Short mmCIF file of C-alpha atoms in Angstrom, two decimals:
data_model
loop_
_atom_site.label_atom_id
_atom_site.label_comp_id
_atom_site.label_asym_id
_atom_site.label_seq_id
_atom_site.Cartn_x
_atom_site.Cartn_y
_atom_site.Cartn_z
CA MET A 27 6.96 -12.33 22.28
CA TYR A 28 8.77 -12.16 18.93
CA ILE A 29 11.06 -15.11 19.76
CA ASP A 30 7.98 -17.36 20.12
CA ILE A 31 6.66 -16.33 16.71
CA TYR A 32 10.08 -16.88 15.15
CA GLU A 33 10.37 -20.38 16.67
CA ASN A 34 6.83 -21.32 15.62
CA VAL A 35 7.67 -20.53 11.99
CA LYS A 36 11.29 -21.71 11.86
CA LEU A 37 10.60 -25.01 13.66
CA SER A 38 7.27 -25.58 11.83
CA LYS A 39 5.41 -25.96 15.11
CA ASP A 40 1.79 -27.13 14.86
CA TYR A 41 2.35 -27.78 11.14
CA ASN A 42 0.04 -30.80 11.03
CA ASN A 43 -2.85 -28.68 12.29
CA LEU A 44 -2.60 -26.17 9.45
CA SER A 45 -5.00 -26.30 6.53
CA GLN A 46 -3.53 -27.12 3.13
CA GLY A 47 -3.69 -23.45 2.14
CA GLN A 48 -1.88 -22.45 5.34
CA LYS A 49 0.76 -25.12 4.70
CA ASP A 50 1.37 -23.57 1.27
CA ILE A 51 1.83 -20.16 2.89
CA HIS A 52 4.15 -21.66 5.50
CA GLN A 53 6.32 -23.36 2.88
CA TYR A 54 6.50 -20.18 0.81
CA ILE A 55 7.69 -18.17 3.80
CA LEU A 56 10.30 -20.79 4.75
CA SER A 57 11.55 -20.84 1.16
CA ASN A 58 11.91 -17.05 1.07
CA LEU A 59 13.38 -16.25 4.48
CA GLU A 60 16.53 -14.69 3.03
CA ARG A 61 14.49 -12.13 1.08
CA MET A 62 11.85 -11.66 3.77
CA ARG A 63 12.52 -7.93 4.06
CA ASP A 64 11.14 -7.41 0.55
CA VAL A 65 8.21 -9.86 0.69
CA THR A 66 4.79 -8.23 1.12
CA VAL A 67 1.55 -9.83 2.22
CA GLU A 68 0.27 -9.25 -1.32
CA ASP A 69 3.26 -11.19 -2.71
CA ILE A 70 2.42 -14.20 -0.56
CA ALA A 71 -1.29 -14.07 -1.43
CA SER A 72 -0.45 -13.93 -5.12
CA LYS A 73 2.07 -16.78 -5.06
CA CYS A 74 -0.12 -19.02 -2.89
CA PHE A 75 -3.36 -18.24 -4.75
CA CYS A 76 -5.13 -17.00 -1.64
CA SER A 77 -6.31 -13.75 -0.08
CA THR A 78 -4.36 -11.46 2.23
CA THR A 79 -6.93 -12.38 4.89
CA SER A 80 -5.83 -16.02 4.58
CA VAL A 81 -2.21 -14.97 5.05
CA ASN A 82 -3.12 -13.07 8.21
CA ARG A 83 -5.06 -16.07 9.52
CA TYR A 84 -1.92 -18.17 9.06
CA CYS A 85 0.11 -15.54 10.93
CA LYS A 86 -2.30 -15.75 13.87
CA LYS A 87 -1.76 -19.53 13.92
CA MET A 88 1.94 -18.76 14.40
CA GLY A 89 1.18 -16.47 17.34
CA ALA A 90 1.34 -13.11 15.55
CA ASN A 91 -1.39 -10.48 15.30
CA GLY A 92 -0.88 -10.33 11.54
CA TYR A 93 1.72 -10.44 8.77
CA SER A 94 3.46 -7.24 9.88
CA GLU A 95 4.24 -8.69 13.33
CA LEU A 96 5.27 -12.07 11.93
CA LYS A 97 7.63 -10.42 9.45
CA HIS A 98 9.12 -8.24 12.18
CA ALA A 99 9.77 -11.34 14.34
CA LEU A 100 11.49 -13.18 11.50
CA LEU A 101 13.69 -10.20 10.68
CA GLU A 102 14.59 -9.49 14.31
CA TYR A 103 15.53 -13.02 15.34
CA GLY A 104 16.49 -14.52 11.99
CA ASN A 105 19.04 -11.85 11.08
CA TYR A 106 17.80 -11.97 7.49
CA GLY A 107 18.69 -9.07 5.27
CA ALA A 108 21.73 -7.18 4.07
CA SER A 109 25.11 -8.44 5.29
CA ASN A 110 26.14 -5.04 6.62
CA ARG A 111 23.00 -4.98 8.77
CA ASN A 112 23.89 -8.43 10.12
CA SER A 113 27.41 -7.31 10.93
CA ALA A 114 26.10 -4.29 12.80
CA LEU A 115 23.63 -6.45 14.69
CA ASN A 116 26.30 -8.99 15.60
CA ARG A 117 28.55 -6.23 16.91
CA HIS A 118 25.66 -4.80 18.90
CA VAL A 119 24.81 -8.15 20.50
CA LEU A 120 28.50 -8.81 21.23
CA SER A 121 28.75 -5.46 23.01
CA LYS A 122 25.78 -6.44 25.16
CA THR A 123 27.42 -9.77 26.04
CA GLU A 124 30.56 -8.00 27.17
CA GLY A 125 28.47 -5.81 29.50
CA LEU A 126 26.94 -8.74 31.42
CA ASN A 127 28.07 -10.16 34.74
CA LEU A 128 27.67 -13.94 34.50
CA ASN A 129 29.96 -14.91 37.39
CA ASP A 130 27.19 -16.87 39.16
CA VAL A 131 25.95 -18.72 36.09
CA THR A 132 27.53 -22.09 36.97
CA SER A 133 26.22 -22.02 40.55
CA ILE A 134 22.75 -20.98 39.38
CA ALA A 135 22.67 -23.76 36.78
CA GLN A 136 23.60 -26.30 39.45
CA LEU A 137 20.86 -25.06 41.79
CA LEU A 138 18.25 -25.27 39.05
CA LEU A 139 19.22 -28.88 38.34
CA GLU A 140 19.03 -29.83 42.02
CA LYS A 141 15.58 -28.43 42.81
CA LYS A 142 12.26 -30.18 42.13
CA HIS A 143 10.12 -27.03 42.01
CA VAL A 144 11.36 -23.79 40.45
CA TYR A 145 9.19 -20.70 40.29
CA ILE A 146 9.97 -17.80 37.97
CA PHE A 147 8.51 -14.35 38.57
CA GLY A 148 8.31 -11.37 36.23
CA THR A 149 5.85 -8.64 35.30
CA GLY A 150 5.32 -6.74 32.04
CA SER A 151 7.97 -7.56 29.44
CA SER A 152 9.91 -9.44 32.13
CA TYR A 153 7.00 -11.89 32.39
CA MET A 154 7.51 -12.76 28.73
CA HIS A 155 11.14 -13.56 29.55
CA ALA A 156 9.93 -15.62 32.52
CA LYS A 157 7.70 -17.66 30.20
CA TYR A 158 10.56 -18.12 27.76
CA LEU A 159 12.91 -19.33 30.52
CA GLN A 160 10.18 -21.63 31.82
CA ARG A 161 9.84 -23.33 28.43
CA LEU A 162 13.59 -23.80 28.08
CA LEU A 163 13.96 -25.20 31.61
CA ILE A 164 11.15 -27.69 31.01
CA ARG A 165 13.02 -28.89 27.93
CA CYS A 166 15.99 -29.52 30.24
CA GLY A 167 13.79 -31.66 32.50
CA ILE A 168 13.36 -29.00 35.20
CA ASN A 169 9.89 -28.50 36.68
CA ALA A 170 9.50 -24.74 36.23
CA ILE A 171 6.44 -22.52 36.63
CA ALA A 172 6.33 -18.89 35.49
CA THR A 173 3.98 -16.41 37.14
CA ASN A 174 3.30 -12.69 37.36
CA GLU A 175 1.12 -13.02 40.47
CA VAL A 176 2.74 -11.90 43.72
CA HIS A 177 -0.09 -13.41 45.79
CA TYR A 178 0.38 -16.82 44.15
CA LEU A 179 3.96 -17.04 45.37
CA ARG A 180 2.89 -15.96 48.84
CA ILE A 181 0.50 -18.90 49.36
CA ILE A 182 2.39 -21.83 47.80
CA LYS A 183 4.34 -24.01 50.21
CA ASP A 184 6.63 -26.15 48.07
CA VAL A 185 8.96 -23.40 46.84
CA GLU A 186 12.56 -24.56 46.71
CA LEU A 187 13.96 -21.94 44.39
CA CYS A 188 12.61 -18.65 43.05
CA VAL A 189 13.97 -16.84 39.99
CA VAL A 190 13.04 -13.17 39.73
CA ILE A 191 13.43 -11.45 36.36
CA SER A 192 13.33 -7.66 36.35
CA ASN A 193 14.66 -5.30 33.68
CA THR A 194 15.27 -2.43 36.09
CA GLY A 195 15.54 -4.30 39.37
CA GLU A 196 13.40 -1.62 40.99
CA THR A 197 9.88 -2.69 40.03
CA PHE A 198 7.78 -2.69 43.21
CA SER A 199 6.36 -6.19 42.72
CA ALA A 200 9.78 -7.68 41.89
CA VAL A 201 11.36 -6.14 45.00
CA GLN A 202 8.38 -7.37 47.03
CA VAL A 203 8.78 -10.94 45.75
CA VAL A 204 12.52 -11.02 46.48
CA ASN A 205 11.96 -9.82 50.04
CA GLN A 206 9.08 -12.19 50.81
CA MET A 207 10.71 -15.27 49.24
CA ARG A 208 14.08 -14.94 50.97
CA ASP A 209 12.62 -16.52 54.13
CA LYS A 210 11.25 -19.46 52.13
CA CYS A 211 13.97 -20.39 49.69
CA LYS A 212 17.00 -19.38 47.65
CA VAL A 213 16.34 -16.39 45.41
CA ILE A 214 18.05 -15.92 42.05
CA SER A 215 17.69 -12.83 39.91
CA LEU A 216 18.26 -11.78 36.31
CA THR A 217 18.29 -8.01 36.56
CA ARG A 218 20.18 -4.71 36.58
CA ALA A 219 23.38 -4.16 38.56
CA ASN A 220 23.19 -2.30 41.88
CA SER A 221 19.41 -2.55 42.00
CA ARG A 222 17.37 -3.64 45.02
CA VAL A 223 16.47 -6.92 43.34
CA GLN A 224 20.12 -7.71 42.62
CA ALA A 225 21.32 -6.62 46.06
CA ASN A 226 18.79 -8.78 47.92
CA SER A 227 19.18 -11.96 45.84
CA ASP A 228 21.33 -14.91 46.87
CA LEU A 229 22.77 -15.25 43.37
CA SER A 230 22.38 -13.00 40.34
CA LEU A 231 23.11 -12.47 36.66
CA PHE A 232 23.00 -8.78 35.86
CA HIS A 233 23.52 -6.11 33.22
CA ASN A 234 24.77 -2.53 33.50
CA GLU A 235 22.25 -0.76 31.27
CA GLU A 236 21.10 2.64 32.49
CA MET A 237 17.68 2.68 34.10
CA ILE A 238 15.84 5.14 31.88
CA VAL A 239 12.05 5.26 31.97
CA ASP A 240 11.65 5.49 28.22
CA ASP A 241 10.54 3.07 25.51
CA SER A 242 13.79 3.65 23.62
CA ILE A 243 15.76 1.71 26.22
CA SER A 244 13.40 -1.27 26.44
CA ASN A 245 14.96 -3.19 23.54
CA GLU A 246 18.44 -2.75 25.01
CA LEU A 247 17.29 -4.20 28.31
CA ASN A 248 15.43 -7.04 26.59
CA ILE A 249 18.54 -8.04 24.65
CA SER A 250 20.53 -8.22 27.88
CA LEU A 251 17.91 -10.38 29.61
CA TYR A 252 17.63 -12.65 26.59
CA LEU A 253 21.42 -13.17 26.55
CA MET A 254 21.39 -14.00 30.26
CA ILE A 255 18.72 -16.65 29.70
CA VAL A 256 20.60 -18.18 26.77
CA SER A 257 23.85 -18.28 28.76
CA LEU A 258 22.12 -19.90 31.73
CA VAL A 259 20.36 -22.57 29.69
CA ASN A 260 23.54 -23.34 27.73
CA THR A 261 25.37 -23.86 31.03
CA ILE A 262 22.60 -26.19 32.24
CA ASN A 263 22.88 -28.21 29.04
CA GLU A 264 26.65 -28.42 29.46
CA GLN A 265 26.21 -29.76 32.99
CA LEU A 266 23.60 -32.26 31.80
CA SER A 267 25.97 -33.53 29.10
CA THR A 268 28.56 -34.44 31.74
CA LEU A 269 25.97 -36.67 33.44
CA ASP A 270 25.30 -38.77 30.30
#
């Protein structure tokens, strides 16, 4: 997922395990983030006295398939580029925030803090969001496990809370998980309004994007899910701060 690539670069993750040449590439990219839109792989190779193959090897260390994907991740999540583009992006994200229903966010955050074992389910792109939420919850001290296996959830016995993430709320496996887990534990969902997943969950954060089976809508849905996750984790951190 692009957010993972962005964090790997921006936070210099695994820096000590890079070769000296890869460290030079890393430092060059960090020093030129504001002009990243205009930086080519050939520019980096020239400035760092290496080959374009070496640059691509560095990108794979950061979790990208190559320089093109790494650059796309930095531009998408770093908001680097022309100021008018940033303003348009900020307005777009703000409009998505206004379209979310976060009424249950405080109750959900409290439940997550109370439970010892939290399982997060998602398939396809929603599984990437599940993995992202898992990582953030672990940082908050919550024992979270993300999975895309319906059968795994069916056989485990220590489920106290299940979070189901589904862009459309109508994916067969997501609906199946919600229905089978309701007899075992509380079910929380991050999904679309008026969907079967949302309707059958105990608590839910949801968006109002149209359910269109088309790649053009996927980014809109992903933005909404990402904002839900950020809002939820921020609320958890706020509750943790009151305990200090």
